[in-house]
Coordinates of C-alpha atoms in Angstrom, one line a residue:
Chain I
M14 CA -22.6 13.0 -22.1
N15 CA -20.8 12.0 -25.2
R16 CA -19.6 15.5 -25.8
E17 CA -18.5 15.6 -22.2
I18 CA -16.5 12.4 -22.6
T19 CA -14.8 13.7 -25.7
R20 CA -13.9 16.9 -24.0
W21 CA -12.5 15.1 -21.0
R22 CA -10.5 12.7 -23.2
A23 CA -9.1 15.6 -25.1
L24 CA -8.1 17.5 -21.9
L25 CA -6.6 14.4 -20.4
W26 CA -4.1 14.0 -23.2
L27 CA -3.5 17.7 -23.9
P28 CA -0.4 17.9 -21.6
V29 CA 1.0 14.8 -23.3
A30 CA 0.5 16.2 -26.7
L31 CA 2.2 19.5 -25.7
A32 CA 5.0 17.7 -24.0
S33 CA 5.7 15.5 -27.0
T34 CA 6.0 18.4 -29.4
C35 CA 7.7 21.0 -27.2
V36 CA 10.3 19.4 -25.0
A37 CA 12.3 17.4 -27.5
A38 CA 15.2 19.9 -27.5
Q39 CA 15.2 20.5 -23.7
T40 CA 17.7 19.0 -21.4
T41 CA 16.5 17.5 -18.1
T42 CA 17.2 18.8 -14.6
A43 CA 18.2 16.5 -11.7
P44 CA 15.4 15.7 -9.2
P45 CA 15.4 18.0 -6.2
A46 CA 17.6 16.9 -3.4
G47 CA 15.7 15.4 -0.5
R48 CA 12.5 14.8 -2.5
L49 CA 12.7 11.0 -2.4
L50 CA 13.6 11.0 1.3
A51 CA 10.8 13.5 2.1
S52 CA 8.3 11.3 0.2
N53 CA 8.5 9.0 3.3
C54 CA 6.4 11.7 5.0
F55 CA 3.7 11.9 2.3
Q56 CA 1.7 8.7 3.3
C57 CA 0.6 10.5 6.5
H58 CA 1.4 14.2 5.9
G59 CA 0.1 14.6 2.3
Y60 CA 1.9 15.2 -1.0
D61 CA 4.9 17.5 -0.4
G62 CA 3.7 17.7 3.2
K63 CA 0.5 19.6 2.3
S64 CA -1.7 17.5 4.5
R65 CA -5.5 18.1 4.1
I66 CA -6.9 14.9 5.7
G67 CA -4.0 13.3 7.5
F68 CA -1.6 14.3 10.2
E69 CA 0.1 17.7 10.8
R70 CA 0.7 19.8 7.7
L71 CA 4.5 20.3 7.1
S72 CA 4.6 22.7 4.2
G73 CA 4.6 26.3 5.4
E74 CA 7.1 25.5 8.2
S75 CA 10.7 26.7 7.9
S76 CA 13.5 24.2 7.4
N77 CA 14.8 24.9 10.9
E78 CA 11.4 24.3 12.5
I79 CA 11.0 20.9 10.8
Y80 CA 14.6 19.9 11.5
K81 CA 14.3 20.9 15.2
E82 CA 11.0 19.0 15.6
L83 CA 12.4 15.9 14.1
R84 CA 15.5 16.0 16.3
E85 CA 13.3 16.5 19.4
M86 CA 11.1 13.6 18.5
R87 CA 14.1 11.4 18.0
A88 CA 15.3 12.2 21.6
K89 CA 12.0 11.4 23.4
S90 CA 12.3 8.7 26.0
K91 CA 8.8 7.4 25.6
P92 CA 8.4 7.4 21.9
D93 CA 5.0 7.7 20.1
I94 CA 4.7 6.4 16.5
M95 CA 6.3 9.5 14.9
D96 CA 9.0 9.7 17.6
M97 CA 10.0 6.1 16.8
H98 CA 9.9 6.9 13.1
A99 CA 12.2 9.9 13.5
R100 CA 14.9 7.6 14.8
G101 CA 15.3 6.1 11.4
Y102 CA 17.0 9.2 9.9
T103 CA 20.4 10.7 10.4
D104 CA 20.9 14.4 11.0
A105 CA 22.0 14.9 7.4
Q106 CA 18.9 13.1 6.1
M107 CA 16.7 15.1 8.4
R108 CA 18.2 18.3 7.1
L109 CA 17.6 17.2 3.5
I110 CA 14.0 16.4 4.3
A111 CA 13.4 19.7 6.1
D112 CA 15.1 21.7 3.3
Y113 CA 12.9 20.0 0.7
L114 CA 9.6 20.4 2.6
A115 CA 10.4 24.0 3.4
T116 CA 10.6 24.9 -0.3
Q117 CA 7.0 23.5 -0.9
K118 CA 5.1 26.7 -0.6
S119 CA 1.6 26.9 0.6
T120 CA -0.8 26.9 -2.3
S121 CA -3.5 29.5 -3.0
S122 CA -6.1 27.6 -1.0
T123 CA -3.6 26.9 1.8
T124 CA -3.2 30.2 3.6
A125 CA -1.1 30.7 6.6
A126 CA -4.3 31.0 8.7
D127 CA -5.3 27.5 7.4
V128 CA -2.0 26.1 8.5
K129 CA -2.4 27.6 12.0
T130 CA -5.9 26.3 12.4
S131 CA -4.9 22.9 11.2
K132 CA -2.1 22.7 13.7
K133 CA -4.3 23.8 16.5
S134 CA -6.9 21.2 15.8
E135 CA -4.2 18.6 15.4
K136 CA -2.9 19.3 18.9
K137 CA -6.3 19.3 20.4
E138 CA -7.1 16.0 18.8
S139 CA -4.0 14.3 19.9
K140 CA -4.7 15.3 23.5
S141 CA -8.3 14.0 23.5
Chain O
M1 CA 8.4 7.8 -29.3
N2 CA 7.0 8.3 -32.8
R3 CA 3.6 9.7 -33.7
R4 CA 2.1 6.3 -34.5
D5 CA 3.1 4.9 -31.1
F6 CA 1.7 7.9 -29.3
F7 CA -1.7 7.7 -30.9
R8 CA -1.8 3.9 -30.4
L9 CA -1.1 4.3 -26.7
A10 CA -3.4 7.3 -26.3
S11 CA -6.3 5.5 -28.0
M12 CA -5.8 2.4 -26.0
A13 CA -5.7 4.4 -22.8
G14 CA -8.9 6.2 -23.9
A15 CA -10.6 2.9 -24.4
G16 CA -9.5 1.8 -21.0
I17 CA -10.9 4.9 -19.3
S18 CA -14.3 4.4 -20.8
A19 CA -14.3 0.9 -19.6
A20 CA -13.3 2.0 -16.1
G21 CA -16.4 4.1 -15.9
L22 CA -16.9 7.7 -16.7
S23 CA -19.2 8.9 -14.0
G24 CA -16.3 9.9 -11.8
L25 CA -14.7 12.0 -14.5
V26 CA -17.1 14.8 -14.1
R27 CA -16.1 16.0 -10.7
A28 CA -14.7 18.9 -8.7
A29 CA -11.4 20.4 -9.6
T30 CA -8.3 18.8 -8.1
P31 CA -7.7 20.1 -4.5
A32 CA -4.8 22.5 -4.6
Q33 CA -2.8 20.5 -2.0
L34 CA -2.5 17.6 -4.4
G35 CA 0.4 17.7 -6.9
T36 CA 0.1 18.6 -10.6
V37 CA 2.0 17.0 -13.5
P38 CA 4.8 19.2 -14.8
T39 CA 5.0 19.7 -18.5
N40 CA 8.6 20.8 -18.8
T41 CA 10.8 18.1 -17.4
G42 CA 12.2 17.1 -20.8
I43 CA 12.0 13.5 -19.7
K44 CA 10.2 11.1 -22.1
G45 CA 9.3 7.5 -22.1
R46 CA 6.5 4.9 -22.0
V47 CA 5.9 3.0 -18.8
V48 CA 3.4 0.3 -18.5
V49 CA 2.2 -0.7 -15.0
I50 CA 0.6 -4.1 -14.4
G51 CA -1.6 -4.1 -11.3
G52 CA -3.5 -1.3 -9.6
G53 CA -3.0 -2.1 -5.9
M54 CA -1.1 0.0 -3.3
A55 CA 2.2 -0.3 -5.2
G56 CA 0.8 -0.1 -8.8
A57 CA -1.4 2.9 -8.2
T58 CA 1.3 4.8 -6.3
V59 CA 4.0 4.2 -9.0
A60 CA 1.6 5.3 -11.8
K61 CA 0.8 8.5 -9.9
Y62 CA 4.4 9.4 -9.0
L63 CA 5.8 8.6 -12.4
R64 CA 3.6 11.3 -13.7
L65 CA 4.2 13.8 -10.8
W66 CA 8.0 13.3 -10.9
G67 CA 8.5 12.4 -14.6
G68 CA 6.2 15.0 -16.1
A69 CA 3.9 14.9 -19.0
G70 CA 6.5 13.3 -21.3
V71 CA 6.4 10.1 -19.3
L72 CA 3.4 8.2 -20.7
V73 CA 2.0 5.9 -18.1
T74 CA -0.5 3.1 -18.8
L75 CA -2.0 1.2 -15.9
V76 CA -3.3 -2.3 -16.7
E77 CA -5.8 -3.6 -14.1
R78 CA -8.5 -6.2 -14.4
E79 CA -10.8 -4.8 -11.8
T80 CA -12.7 -1.5 -11.9
S81 CA -11.6 -0.6 -8.4
Y82 CA -9.2 -1.7 -5.6
A83 CA -10.6 -3.3 -2.5
S84 CA -8.3 -2.3 0.4
N85 CA -6.9 -5.1 2.5
I86 CA -6.1 -2.6 5.2
L87 CA -9.0 -2.2 7.6
S88 CA -10.8 -5.2 5.9
N89 CA -10.7 -7.1 9.3
L90 CA -13.2 -4.4 10.4
V91 CA -15.7 -5.8 7.9
L92 CA -15.7 -8.9 10.1
N93 CA -17.0 -7.1 13.2
G94 CA -19.3 -4.9 11.1
Q95 CA -17.4 -1.6 11.7
R96 CA -16.7 -1.2 8.0
T97 CA -18.4 -2.2 4.8
M98 CA -16.6 -3.6 1.8
T99 CA -18.1 -0.7 -0.2
S100 CA -16.3 1.8 2.1
L101 CA -13.0 0.1 1.2
Q102 CA -13.2 0.5 -2.6
F103 CA -10.8 2.9 -4.3
G104 CA -11.3 3.7 -8.0
Y105 CA -8.8 4.8 -10.6
T106 CA -10.5 7.8 -12.0
N107 CA -8.4 10.2 -10.0
L108 CA -5.2 8.8 -11.5
A109 CA -6.6 9.4 -15.0
T110 CA -8.2 12.8 -14.5
R111 CA -5.7 14.4 -12.1
Y112 CA -2.5 12.9 -13.3
G113 CA -3.1 11.7 -16.9
V114 CA -2.5 8.0 -16.2
G115 CA -3.9 5.9 -19.1
L116 CA -6.2 3.2 -17.8
V117 CA -6.5 -0.2 -19.5
K118 CA -8.9 -2.7 -18.1
G119 CA -7.8 -6.2 -18.9
D120 CA -5.7 -9.2 -18.1
V121 CA -2.1 -9.8 -19.2
A122 CA -1.5 -12.7 -21.4
A123 CA 2.3 -12.4 -21.8
I124 CA 5.3 -10.1 -21.4
D125 CA 7.9 -9.9 -24.1
P126 CA 11.0 -8.7 -22.2
V127 CA 13.1 -8.6 -25.5
G128 CA 10.6 -6.9 -27.6
H129 CA 9.5 -4.6 -24.7
S130 CA 5.8 -5.2 -24.9
V131 CA 2.9 -6.5 -22.9
T132 CA 0.2 -8.5 -24.7
L133 CA -3.3 -8.5 -23.1
A134 CA -5.7 -11.4 -23.1
D135 CA -7.8 -9.7 -25.8
G136 CA -4.8 -9.4 -28.1
R137 CA -4.0 -5.7 -27.5
K138 CA -0.3 -5.0 -27.3
L139 CA 1.3 -2.3 -25.1
P140 CA 4.8 -1.3 -26.0
Y141 CA 7.0 0.0 -23.1
D142 CA 10.4 1.4 -22.4
R143 CA 10.1 0.4 -18.7
L144 CA 7.6 -2.1 -17.3
V145 CA 6.5 -2.1 -13.6
V146 CA 4.9 -5.4 -12.4
A147 CA 2.8 -5.1 -9.2
P148 CA 0.4 -8.0 -9.0
G149 CA 0.4 -8.6 -5.3
I150 CA 0.1 -12.2 -4.1
D151 CA -1.5 -15.5 -5.0
F152 CA -2.2 -18.5 -2.8
D153 CA -1.1 -22.1 -2.7
T154 CA -4.0 -24.6 -2.5
I155 CA -4.4 -26.3 0.8
P156 CA -5.0 -30.1 0.3
G157 CA -8.7 -30.8 0.6
L158 CA -9.6 -27.3 -0.6
E159 CA -9.2 -27.9 -4.4
T160 CA -12.7 -27.1 -5.4
A161 CA -14.4 -23.7 -5.6
A162 CA -17.1 -25.0 -3.3
A163 CA -14.6 -26.1 -0.6
Q164 CA -12.8 -22.7 -0.9
A165 CA -16.1 -20.9 -0.5
K166 CA -16.8 -22.9 2.7
V167 CA -13.3 -22.3 4.1
P168 CA -12.4 -18.8 3.0
H169 CA -8.9 -17.2 3.5
A170 CA -10.4 -13.6 3.2
W171 CA -6.8 -12.6 2.8
K172 CA -7.5 -10.7 -0.4
A173 CA -10.3 -8.3 0.5
G174 CA -13.4 -8.9 -1.5
T175 CA -16.1 -11.5 -1.7
Q176 CA -14.4 -13.9 0.7
T177 CA -14.3 -11.1 3.3
T178 CA -18.1 -10.9 3.1
V179 CA -18.4 -14.7 3.2
L180 CA -16.3 -14.9 6.4
R181 CA -18.4 -12.1 8.0
N182 CA -21.6 -14.0 7.2
Q183 CA -20.1 -17.2 8.7
L184 CA -19.4 -15.3 11.9
L185 CA -22.9 -14.1 12.0
A186 CA -24.2 -17.7 11.5
M187 CA -22.1 -18.9 14.5
K188 CA -23.9 -20.1 17.6
P189 CA -22.8 -19.3 21.2
G190 CA -20.0 -21.6 22.3
G191 CA -18.7 -22.2 18.7
V192 CA -15.1 -22.5 17.6
F193 CA -13.5 -20.1 15.1
A194 CA -10.3 -21.7 13.9
M195 CA -7.8 -19.7 11.8
T196 CA -4.5 -20.7 10.3
I197 CA -1.4 -18.6 9.7
P198 CA 1.1 -19.6 7.0
A199 CA 4.9 -19.5 7.5
K200 CA 6.6 -16.2 6.7
P201 CA 6.7 -14.4 4.3
Y202 CA 3.1 -13.6 4.1
R203 CA 1.1 -10.4 3.5
C204 CA 0.7 -8.0 6.4
P205 CA 2.7 -9.6 9.3
P206 CA 0.4 -8.3 12.2
G207 CA -2.8 -8.9 10.1
P208 CA -3.7 -12.5 11.2
Y209 CA -3.2 -11.7 14.9
E210 CA -5.2 -8.5 14.5
R211 CA -8.0 -10.6 12.9
A212 CA -7.9 -13.0 15.9
C213 CA -8.4 -10.0 18.2
V214 CA -11.2 -8.4 16.2
V215 CA -13.1 -11.7 15.9
A216 CA -12.6 -12.6 19.6
D217 CA -13.8 -9.2 20.6
W218 CA -16.9 -9.5 18.5
L219 CA -17.6 -13.1 19.6
K220 CA -17.3 -12.1 23.3
K221 CA -20.1 -9.6 22.9
N222 CA -22.3 -11.4 20.4
R223 CA -21.7 -15.1 20.7
P224 CA -20.7 -15.7 24.3
G225 CA -18.7 -18.8 25.1
S226 CA -17.1 -19.0 21.7
K227 CA -13.4 -19.5 21.1
V228 CA -10.8 -18.4 18.6
I229 CA -8.2 -21.1 18.0
V230 CA -5.1 -19.7 16.2
L231 CA -2.9 -22.2 14.5
D232 CA 0.4 -20.5 13.6
A233 CA 2.9 -22.2 11.3
N234 CA 5.5 -19.8 12.7
P235 CA 7.4 -20.5 15.9
G236 CA 5.9 -17.4 17.6
I237 CA 4.0 -14.1 17.0
T238 CA 5.7 -12.5 13.9
A239 CA 4.8 -8.9 14.5
E240 CA 4.0 -6.6 17.5
P241 CA 4.8 -9.5 20.0
L242 CA 4.1 -7.3 23.1
A243 CA 0.7 -6.0 21.9
F244 CA -0.5 -9.4 20.8
A245 CA 0.9 -11.4 23.8
D246 CA -1.1 -8.9 26.0
A247 CA -4.1 -9.3 23.8
F248 CA -4.0 -13.1 23.9
N249 CA -3.1 -13.5 27.5
V250 CA -4.9 -10.6 29.1
V251 CA -7.5 -8.7 26.9
H252 CA -8.9 -11.8 25.2
R253 CA -7.8 -14.3 27.8
G254 CA -10.0 -17.5 27.7
V255 CA -11.3 -16.6 24.2
I256 CA -8.1 -16.7 22.1
D257 CA -6.2 -19.9 22.2
Y258 CA -2.9 -19.3 20.4
R259 CA -0.9 -22.3 19.3
P260 CA 2.4 -21.6 17.6
G261 CA 4.5 -24.0 15.5
I262 CA 1.5 -25.9 14.0
S263 CA 1.3 -26.5 10.3
I264 CA -1.7 -27.7 8.3
N265 CA -1.7 -31.0 6.4
S266 CA -5.2 -30.8 4.9
I267 CA -8.7 -29.5 5.6
D268 CA -11.9 -31.4 5.1
A269 CA -14.6 -28.8 4.3
S270 CA -17.4 -31.3 4.5
T271 CA -16.7 -32.3 8.2
M272 CA -15.0 -28.9 9.0
T273 CA -12.0 -30.7 10.2
L274 CA -8.4 -29.5 10.1
N275 CA -5.6 -32.2 9.9
T276 CA -2.6 -30.5 11.5
S277 CA 0.9 -31.4 12.7
A278 CA -0.7 -31.5 16.2
G279 CA -3.6 -33.7 15.3
N280 CA -7.2 -33.2 14.1
L281 CA -9.4 -30.2 15.1
Q282 CA -13.0 -29.5 14.3
A283 CA -14.4 -26.0 14.1
S284 CA -17.7 -24.2 13.4
V285 CA -15.8 -21.7 11.1
I286 CA -12.4 -22.3 9.5
N287 CA -10.5 -19.3 8.2
A288 CA -7.4 -20.9 6.5
I289 CA -4.8 -18.5 5.2
P290 CA -2.7 -20.5 2.7
A291 CA 1.0 -20.0 2.0
H292 CA 1.7 -17.1 -0.5
R293 CA 3.6 -16.6 -3.7
A294 CA 3.9 -13.7 -6.1
G295 CA 1.0 -13.0 -8.4
K296 CA 0.6 -15.2 -11.5
V297 CA 2.1 -12.8 -14.0
V298 CA 5.4 -12.9 -12.1
I299 CA 5.5 -16.7 -12.0
D300 CA 4.3 -17.1 -15.7
N301 CA 6.9 -14.7 -17.1
G302 CA 10.0 -16.1 -15.5
L303 CA 10.4 -13.3 -12.9
A304 CA 10.0 -15.6 -9.8
N305 CA 13.7 -16.4 -9.4
V306 CA 13.7 -16.5 -5.6
S307 CA 12.5 -19.9 -4.3
G308 CA 10.3 -20.1 -7.4
R309 CA 7.8 -17.9 -5.5
W310 CA 9.0 -14.3 -5.5
A311 CA 10.7 -11.8 -7.8
G312 CA 14.3 -11.0 -7.0
V313 CA 14.9 -7.2 -7.4
D314 CA 17.7 -4.7 -7.0
V315 CA 16.2 -2.5 -4.3
L316 CA 17.8 0.7 -5.7
T317 CA 15.5 0.5 -8.7
Y318 CA 13.3 -2.5 -8.0
Q319 CA 14.5 -3.8 -11.4
S320 CA 14.1 -7.5 -11.7
T321 CA 17.3 -9.6 -11.3
A322 CA 15.8 -11.9 -14.0
A323 CA 14.9 -9.4 -16.8
P324 CA 16.3 -5.9 -17.4
G325 CA 13.7 -3.2 -18.0
I326 CA 11.2 -4.9 -15.8
H327 CA 10.6 -3.6 -12.3
V328 CA 8.7 -5.6 -9.6
I329 CA 7.3 -3.7 -6.6
G330 CA 5.0 -4.5 -3.6
D331 CA 4.2 -7.9 -2.2
A332 CA 5.4 -9.8 -5.2
S333 CA 9.0 -8.9 -4.8
A334 CA 11.6 -10.6 -2.6
T335 CA 13.1 -8.1 -0.3
T336 CA 13.9 -7.9 3.4
Q337 CA 10.9 -5.5 3.9
P338 CA 7.5 -6.6 5.0
K339 CA 4.7 -7.3 2.5
A340 CA 2.3 -4.5 3.4
G341 CA 0.5 -1.6 1.8
H342 CA 2.3 1.3 3.5
I343 CA 5.8 0.0 2.5
A344 CA 4.5 -0.9 -1.0
N345 CA 3.6 2.7 -1.4
Q346 CA 7.2 3.8 -0.5
E347 CA 8.8 1.1 -2.7
A348 CA 6.7 2.5 -5.5
K349 CA 8.1 6.0 -5.0
I350 CA 11.6 4.7 -5.0
C351 CA 10.8 2.8 -8.2
A352 CA 9.2 5.9 -9.8
D353 CA 12.1 8.1 -8.9
A354 CA 14.6 5.5 -10.3
I355 CA 12.7 5.1 -13.5
V356 CA 12.5 8.9 -14.0
R357 CA 16.2 9.1 -13.4
L358 CA 17.0 6.2 -15.7
L359 CA 14.8 7.7 -18.5
A360 CA 16.9 10.9 -18.1
G361 CA 20.2 9.0 -18.4
R362 CA 20.9 9.4 -14.7
S363 CA 21.8 6.9 -11.9
P364 CA 19.3 5.9 -9.3
D365 CA 19.5 7.4 -5.8
P366 CA 22.3 5.4 -4.1
S367 CA 20.8 5.5 -0.5
P368 CA 17.1 5.1 -0.5
I369 CA 15.0 4.8 2.7
T370 CA 11.6 3.2 3.1
N371 CA 9.2 3.3 6.0
S372 CA 6.4 1.2 7.3
A373 CA 3.7 2.1 9.8
C374 CA 0.5 0.5 10.7
Y375 CA -2.2 0.4 13.3
S376 CA -3.7 -2.9 14.6
P377 CA -7.1 -2.9 16.3
I378 CA -7.1 -5.0 19.4
T379 CA -10.8 -4.4 20.3
S380 CA -13.6 -2.4 18.7
D381 CA -12.2 0.8 20.1
T382 CA -8.5 0.3 20.9
A383 CA -5.5 -0.2 18.7
S384 CA -1.8 -0.8 18.8
W385 CA 0.8 0.4 16.2
L386 CA 4.1 -0.6 14.8
T387 CA 6.7 1.3 12.8
A388 CA 9.9 0.4 10.9
V389 CA 12.4 2.3 8.8
F390 CA 14.7 0.6 6.3
A391 CA 17.9 2.0 4.9
Y392 CA 19.9 0.8 2.0
D393 CA 23.0 -1.2 3.0
P394 CA 25.5 -1.1 0.1
V395 CA 27.5 -4.1 1.5
S396 CA 24.6 -6.5 1.3
G397 CA 22.8 -4.6 -1.4
S398 CA 19.6 -4.9 0.7
M399 CA 17.3 -2.7 2.7
Q400 CA 18.1 -3.1 6.4
A401 CA 15.8 -2.2 9.3
V402 CA 17.2 0.6 11.5
P403 CA 16.8 -1.0 14.9
A404 CA 16.1 2.2 16.8
A405 CA 13.2 3.1 14.5
S406 CA 11.6 -0.4 14.6
G407 CA 9.1 -1.0 17.3
E408 CA 5.6 -1.1 18.6
A409 CA 3.3 0.9 20.9
T410 CA 3.9 0.3 24.6
A411 CA 0.1 -0.1 25.1
R412 CA -3.1 -0.2 23.1
S413 CA -5.2 2.9 23.3
Q414 CA -8.3 4.6 22.1
D415 CA -6.2 7.5 20.6
N416 CA -4.4 4.9 18.5
Y417 CA -7.7 3.6 17.3
K418 CA -8.8 7.1 16.2
E419 CA -5.4 7.8 14.5
M420 CA -5.7 4.5 12.6
F421 CA -8.4 6.0 10.4
K422 CA -6.4 9.2 9.9
W423 CA -3.4 7.1 8.8
F424 CA -5.6 5.0 6.5
N425 CA -7.3 8.0 4.8
A426 CA -4.0 9.8 4.2
L427 CA -2.2 6.6 2.9
M428 CA -5.1 5.9 0.5
E429 CA -5.1 9.5 -0.7
D430 CA -1.3 9.3 -1.3
S431 CA -1.9 6.2 -3.4
F432 CA -5.2 6.7 -5.2
A433 CA -6.3 10.4 -5.0

């Protein structure tokens, strides 16, 4: 156990040690546009929209798909929770959110098939 | 940061991790859907976070995810895990256990490299930029985030620990939640459960009404003939007025007796009597929620510059209006937004983004948006919901609710009840996992 603890501690701080020696000369890049706005989605749709236990997964969709869905939700006459939510964002903000989420590629364990399955089960569940 | 500082911080964080418990460190690899800390942002700084609730845990995680490995984050927390207030009303009707509402800090350490320090804060030195802990340890910082949540006023008559144990608020999930559950179990048919709601602002606006509903629903089935008397210091229902009016007047008609505009003068725990602005009232169980103020560390360190209770902040950065370099997020800050876990999570992201930008010599995002969502159980299998979106208004310098995006469900439903758990799990993952 003690050896394990030491190993974990060392691993934990490895990135910090690397960073503090390697990056001194680098200049920083600006945060991606739309990231902070899109983070309003993460509470329910997972980090960068890569939901695994929450609501519909957003990463893997195109910017136009996300933008279109948000605009459709905003226009619904009998709004559900997400439809109501969508009314809080302007077209320009929706576009920024959609563009950011669309750049968050599916990870190795998140295949296109997974995304489809997840969406299907999501729809099924919301009807039940 | 020089080498000495780095090792000092690293060793302190290491000590904190061992104190927080190591069993969770040996676990499966991080799921690929969760983010990883980038190593090449070029941004450097030391950030100390005081308080590991919804706001504090989220800001620690996102400072690392967005700031990268050069942003050293140390989370100071006195408990080994966080007890969720959200869903804690379901402990009262036996649908959840307190154990199921505990969230540890191991993920923040192992997945994101957040340094954990278990301890109490003795003092903040805003000039020297350091935090001194009760045991004498000193944590230097470039930016400090204070997220202690709330503390309670003392209701006259409830000064002793014994009186407080007999008349629990259970408004900070934990021992008192279990005490209140046991008091409910000990009630006899035909009993009176009296609860009091403080004047705004208080934590979780729909929460007390939700509690009245959950308790009434349980009493109907398990202690027939009992009543829930709700004494509200506010002039009316402060959140989800449609859902709760329906709950009080239709769903739980004859069980919930809602009385607005009533304040509490004192409570006598020995005779179980409330002295109120509308006379005396005796009850079998009294659940008195006192008025709130920001957590002690905010009050003690001169940060409570709004009515002496709350921390004034600039909502573009959540930087204190009393002390530069110190940010206050979550329930302890004075903003136009509700004091609730979902919005605390989003405030934390705005704060993390702003700190990362400031450390890189940039300006904060000039037009942030926050959101709030929550589900409120009305019975043991139906729930309502509310949502709100707030946008920065440069004229008033405050977050203003977007009217079209602020509202509640038209009717309670079983689907809402099921979605409530999905929302809860995802929100807690975003904050703690």
